[in-house]
PDB file of C-alpha atoms in Angstrom:
ATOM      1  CA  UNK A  15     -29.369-130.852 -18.607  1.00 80.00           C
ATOM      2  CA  UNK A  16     -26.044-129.536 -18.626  1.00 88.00           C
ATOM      3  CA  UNK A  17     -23.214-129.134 -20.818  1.00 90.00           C
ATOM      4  CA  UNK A  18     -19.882-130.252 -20.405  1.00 92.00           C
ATOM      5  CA  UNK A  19     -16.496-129.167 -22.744  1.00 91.00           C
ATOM      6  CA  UNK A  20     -13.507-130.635 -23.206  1.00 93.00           C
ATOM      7  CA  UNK A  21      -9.940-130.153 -24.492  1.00 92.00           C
ATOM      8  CA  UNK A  22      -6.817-132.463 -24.950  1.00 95.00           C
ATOM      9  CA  UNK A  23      -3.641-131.469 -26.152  1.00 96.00           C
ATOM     10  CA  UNK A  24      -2.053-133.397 -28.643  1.00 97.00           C
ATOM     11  CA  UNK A  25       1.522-132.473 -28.110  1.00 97.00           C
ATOM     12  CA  UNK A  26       1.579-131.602 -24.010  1.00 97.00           C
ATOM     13  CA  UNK A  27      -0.845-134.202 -22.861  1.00 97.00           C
ATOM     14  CA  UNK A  28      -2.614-131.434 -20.993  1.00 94.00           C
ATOM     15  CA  UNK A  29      -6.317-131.770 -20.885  1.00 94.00           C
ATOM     16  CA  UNK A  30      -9.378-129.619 -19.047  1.00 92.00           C
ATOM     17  CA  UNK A  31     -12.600-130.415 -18.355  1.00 93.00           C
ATOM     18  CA  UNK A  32     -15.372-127.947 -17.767  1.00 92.00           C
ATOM     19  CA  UNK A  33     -19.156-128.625 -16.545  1.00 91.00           C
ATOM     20  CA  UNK A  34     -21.762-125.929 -16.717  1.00 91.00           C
ATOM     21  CA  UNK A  35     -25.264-125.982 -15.860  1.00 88.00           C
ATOM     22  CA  UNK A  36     -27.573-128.295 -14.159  1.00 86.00           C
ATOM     23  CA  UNK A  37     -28.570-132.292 -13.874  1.00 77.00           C
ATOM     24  CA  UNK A  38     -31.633-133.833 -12.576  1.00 77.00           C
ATOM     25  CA  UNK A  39     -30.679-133.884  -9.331  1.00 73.00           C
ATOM     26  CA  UNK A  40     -30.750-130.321  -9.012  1.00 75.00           C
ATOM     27  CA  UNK A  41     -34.154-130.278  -8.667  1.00 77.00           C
ATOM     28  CA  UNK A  42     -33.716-131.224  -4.727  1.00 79.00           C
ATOM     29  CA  UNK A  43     -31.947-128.980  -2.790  1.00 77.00           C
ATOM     30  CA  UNK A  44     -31.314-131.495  -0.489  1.00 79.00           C
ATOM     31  CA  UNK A  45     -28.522-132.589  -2.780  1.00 84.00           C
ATOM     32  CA  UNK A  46     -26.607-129.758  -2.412  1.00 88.00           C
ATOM     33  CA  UNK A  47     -25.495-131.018   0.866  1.00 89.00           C
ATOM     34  CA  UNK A  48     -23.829-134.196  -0.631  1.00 88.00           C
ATOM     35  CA  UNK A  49     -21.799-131.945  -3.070  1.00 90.00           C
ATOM     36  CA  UNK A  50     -20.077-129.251  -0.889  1.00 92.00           C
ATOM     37  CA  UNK A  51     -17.423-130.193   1.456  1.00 92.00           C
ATOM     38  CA  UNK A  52     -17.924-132.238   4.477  1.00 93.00           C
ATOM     39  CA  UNK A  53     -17.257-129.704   6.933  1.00 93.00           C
ATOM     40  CA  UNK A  54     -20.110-126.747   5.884  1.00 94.00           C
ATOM     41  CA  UNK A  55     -22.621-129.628   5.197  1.00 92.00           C
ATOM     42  CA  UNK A  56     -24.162-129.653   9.134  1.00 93.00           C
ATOM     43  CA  UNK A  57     -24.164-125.511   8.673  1.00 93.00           C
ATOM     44  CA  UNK A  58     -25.787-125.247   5.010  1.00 93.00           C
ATOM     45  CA  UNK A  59     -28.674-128.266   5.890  1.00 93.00           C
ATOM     46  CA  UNK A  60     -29.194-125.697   9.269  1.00 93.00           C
ATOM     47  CA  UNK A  61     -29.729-122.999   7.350  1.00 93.00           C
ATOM     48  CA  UNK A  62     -31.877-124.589   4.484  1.00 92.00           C
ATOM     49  CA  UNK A  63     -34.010-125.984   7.474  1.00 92.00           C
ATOM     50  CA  UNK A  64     -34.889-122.187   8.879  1.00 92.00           C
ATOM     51  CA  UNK A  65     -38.188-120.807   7.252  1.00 93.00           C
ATOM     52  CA  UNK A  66     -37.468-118.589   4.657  1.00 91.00           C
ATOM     53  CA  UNK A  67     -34.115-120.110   3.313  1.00 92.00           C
ATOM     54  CA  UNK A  68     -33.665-120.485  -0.361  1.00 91.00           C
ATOM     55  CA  UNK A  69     -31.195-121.912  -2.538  1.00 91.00           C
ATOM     56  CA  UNK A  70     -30.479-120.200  -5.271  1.00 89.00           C
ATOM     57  CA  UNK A  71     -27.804-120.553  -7.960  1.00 85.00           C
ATOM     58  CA  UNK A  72     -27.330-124.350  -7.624  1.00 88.00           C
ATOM     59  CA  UNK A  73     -25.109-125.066 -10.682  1.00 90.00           C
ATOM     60  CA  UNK A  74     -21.607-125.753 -12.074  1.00 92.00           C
ATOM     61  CA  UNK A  75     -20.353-122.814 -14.107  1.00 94.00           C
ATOM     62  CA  UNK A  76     -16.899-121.990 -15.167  1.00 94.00           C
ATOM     63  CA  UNK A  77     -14.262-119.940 -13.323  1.00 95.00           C
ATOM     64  CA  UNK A  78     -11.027-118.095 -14.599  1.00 92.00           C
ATOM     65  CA  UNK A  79      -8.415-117.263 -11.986  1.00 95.00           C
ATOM     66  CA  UNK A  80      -7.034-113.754 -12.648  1.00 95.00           C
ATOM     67  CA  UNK A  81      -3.849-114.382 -10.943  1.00 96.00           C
ATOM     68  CA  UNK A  82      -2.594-117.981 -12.352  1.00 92.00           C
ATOM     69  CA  UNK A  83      -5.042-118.336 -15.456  1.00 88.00           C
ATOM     70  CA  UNK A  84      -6.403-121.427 -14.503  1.00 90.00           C
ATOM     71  CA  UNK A  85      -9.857-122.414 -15.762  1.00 91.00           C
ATOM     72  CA  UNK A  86     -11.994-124.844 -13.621  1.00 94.00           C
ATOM     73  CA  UNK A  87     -16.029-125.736 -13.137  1.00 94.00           C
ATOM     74  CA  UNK A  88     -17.006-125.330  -9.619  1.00 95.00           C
ATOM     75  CA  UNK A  89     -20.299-126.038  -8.180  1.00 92.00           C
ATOM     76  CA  UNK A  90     -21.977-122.461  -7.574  1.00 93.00           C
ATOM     77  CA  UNK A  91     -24.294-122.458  -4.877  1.00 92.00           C
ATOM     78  CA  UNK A  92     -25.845-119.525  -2.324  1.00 93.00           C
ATOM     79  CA  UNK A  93     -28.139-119.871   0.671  1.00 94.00           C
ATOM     80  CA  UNK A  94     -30.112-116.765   1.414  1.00 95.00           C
ATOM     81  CA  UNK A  95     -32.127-116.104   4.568  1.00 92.00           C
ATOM     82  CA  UNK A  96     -34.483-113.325   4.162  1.00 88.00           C
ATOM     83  CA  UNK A  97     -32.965-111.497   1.199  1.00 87.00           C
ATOM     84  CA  UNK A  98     -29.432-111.742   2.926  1.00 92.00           C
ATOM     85  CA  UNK A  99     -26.579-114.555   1.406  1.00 90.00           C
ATOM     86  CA  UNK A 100     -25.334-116.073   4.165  1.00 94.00           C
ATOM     87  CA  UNK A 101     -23.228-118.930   2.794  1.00 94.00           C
ATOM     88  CA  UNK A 102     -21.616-119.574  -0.615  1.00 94.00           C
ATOM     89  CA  UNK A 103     -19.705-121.991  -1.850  1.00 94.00           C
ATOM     90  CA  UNK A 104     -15.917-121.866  -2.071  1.00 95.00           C
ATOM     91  CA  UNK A 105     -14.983-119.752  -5.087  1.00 96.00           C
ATOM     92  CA  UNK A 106     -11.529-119.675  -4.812  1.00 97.00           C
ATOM     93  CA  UNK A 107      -8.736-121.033  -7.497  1.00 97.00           C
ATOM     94  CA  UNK A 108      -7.655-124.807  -6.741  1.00 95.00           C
ATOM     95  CA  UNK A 109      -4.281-124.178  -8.259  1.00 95.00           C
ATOM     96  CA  UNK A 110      -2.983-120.805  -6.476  1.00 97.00           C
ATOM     97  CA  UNK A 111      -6.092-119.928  -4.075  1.00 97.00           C
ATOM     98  CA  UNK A 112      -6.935-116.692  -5.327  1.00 98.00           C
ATOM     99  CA  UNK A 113     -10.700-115.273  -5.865  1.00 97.00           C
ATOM    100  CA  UNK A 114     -12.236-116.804  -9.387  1.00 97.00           C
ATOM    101  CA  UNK A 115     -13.905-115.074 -11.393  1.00 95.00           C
ATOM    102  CA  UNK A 116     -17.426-116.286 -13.264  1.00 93.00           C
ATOM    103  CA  UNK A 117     -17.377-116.739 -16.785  1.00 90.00           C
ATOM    104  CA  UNK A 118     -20.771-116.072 -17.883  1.00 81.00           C
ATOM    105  CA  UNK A 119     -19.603-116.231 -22.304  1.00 75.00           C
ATOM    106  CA  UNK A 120     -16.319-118.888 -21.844  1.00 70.00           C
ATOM    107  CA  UNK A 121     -14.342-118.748 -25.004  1.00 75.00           C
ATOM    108  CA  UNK A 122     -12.663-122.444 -25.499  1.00 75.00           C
ATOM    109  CA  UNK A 123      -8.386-122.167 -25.119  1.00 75.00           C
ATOM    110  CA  UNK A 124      -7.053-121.121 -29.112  1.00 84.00           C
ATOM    111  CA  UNK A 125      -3.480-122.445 -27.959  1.00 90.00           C
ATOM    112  CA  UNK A 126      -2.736-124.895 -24.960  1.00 91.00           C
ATOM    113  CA  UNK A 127      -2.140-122.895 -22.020  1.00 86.00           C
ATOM    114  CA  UNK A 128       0.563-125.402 -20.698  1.00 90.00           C
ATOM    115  CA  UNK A 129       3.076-125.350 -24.274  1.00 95.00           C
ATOM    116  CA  UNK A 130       1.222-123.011 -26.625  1.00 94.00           C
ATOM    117  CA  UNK A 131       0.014-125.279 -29.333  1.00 96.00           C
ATOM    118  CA  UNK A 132      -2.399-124.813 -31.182  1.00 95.00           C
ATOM    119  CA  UNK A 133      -3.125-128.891 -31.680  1.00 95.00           C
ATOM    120  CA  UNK A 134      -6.201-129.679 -29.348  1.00 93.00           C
ATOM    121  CA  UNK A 135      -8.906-131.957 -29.798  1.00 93.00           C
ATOM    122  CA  UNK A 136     -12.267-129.968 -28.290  1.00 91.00           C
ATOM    123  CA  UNK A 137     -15.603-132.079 -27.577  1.00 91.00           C
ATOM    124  CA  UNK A 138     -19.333-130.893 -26.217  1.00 90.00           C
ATOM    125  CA  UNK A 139     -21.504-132.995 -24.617  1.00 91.00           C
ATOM    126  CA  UNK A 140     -24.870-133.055 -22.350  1.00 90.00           C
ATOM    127  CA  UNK A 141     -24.521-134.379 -18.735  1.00 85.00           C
ATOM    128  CA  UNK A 142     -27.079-134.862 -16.539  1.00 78.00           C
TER     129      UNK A 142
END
């Protein structure tokens, strides 16, 4: 089951919503192939058809962009072929298209990061 956060400003209107973690369709790696984009689905179901090919990291996690600060859940998902990655999902930053970086401990906003109040409403839940 995964979790998912949640934060609304009260004075901006700005609002995020993160996923991280895994539902119950996980469990198939077939899905995968109806969550990436269209145009590497025909290469990643290739490669998960070749003996040996494994899925690994199939999850949303949370992403900080270095460049713009932006915070976003992406799905997370490699393909290896004999101990060698040979596709990954996009990583890159929806707002300015740098490289993300994984957030492995994410530490909820203190202040809005659109007008730098401190009124937000946070929530937790389970997805799955």
């Amino acid at each position: 089951m995964g979790t998912i956060y949640s934060y609304f400003c009260q004075d901006c209107g700005f609002s995020l919503e993160l996923r991280v973690g895994v539902g119950m369709m996980f469990f198939d790696p077939k899905n995968f192939l109806g969550m990436i984009p269209e145009e590497d689905r025909e290469k990643a179901a290739d490669l998960l058809d070749q003996k040996g090919a494994v899925l690994e990291e199939f999850r949303f996690q949370t992403f900080s962009c270095p460049a713009c600060k932006h915070y976003e859940s992406k799905l997370k998902g490699v393909i290896s072929l004999g101990g060698r990655q040979v596709y990954q999902t996009d990583l890159s930053c929806s707002q300015c298209g740098s490289p993300l970086e994984e957030q492995d401990h994410f530490q909820p906003p203190g202040v809005c990061p659109e007008c730098r109040s401190r009124n937000l409403i946070t929530g937790m839940g389970e997805w799955d």
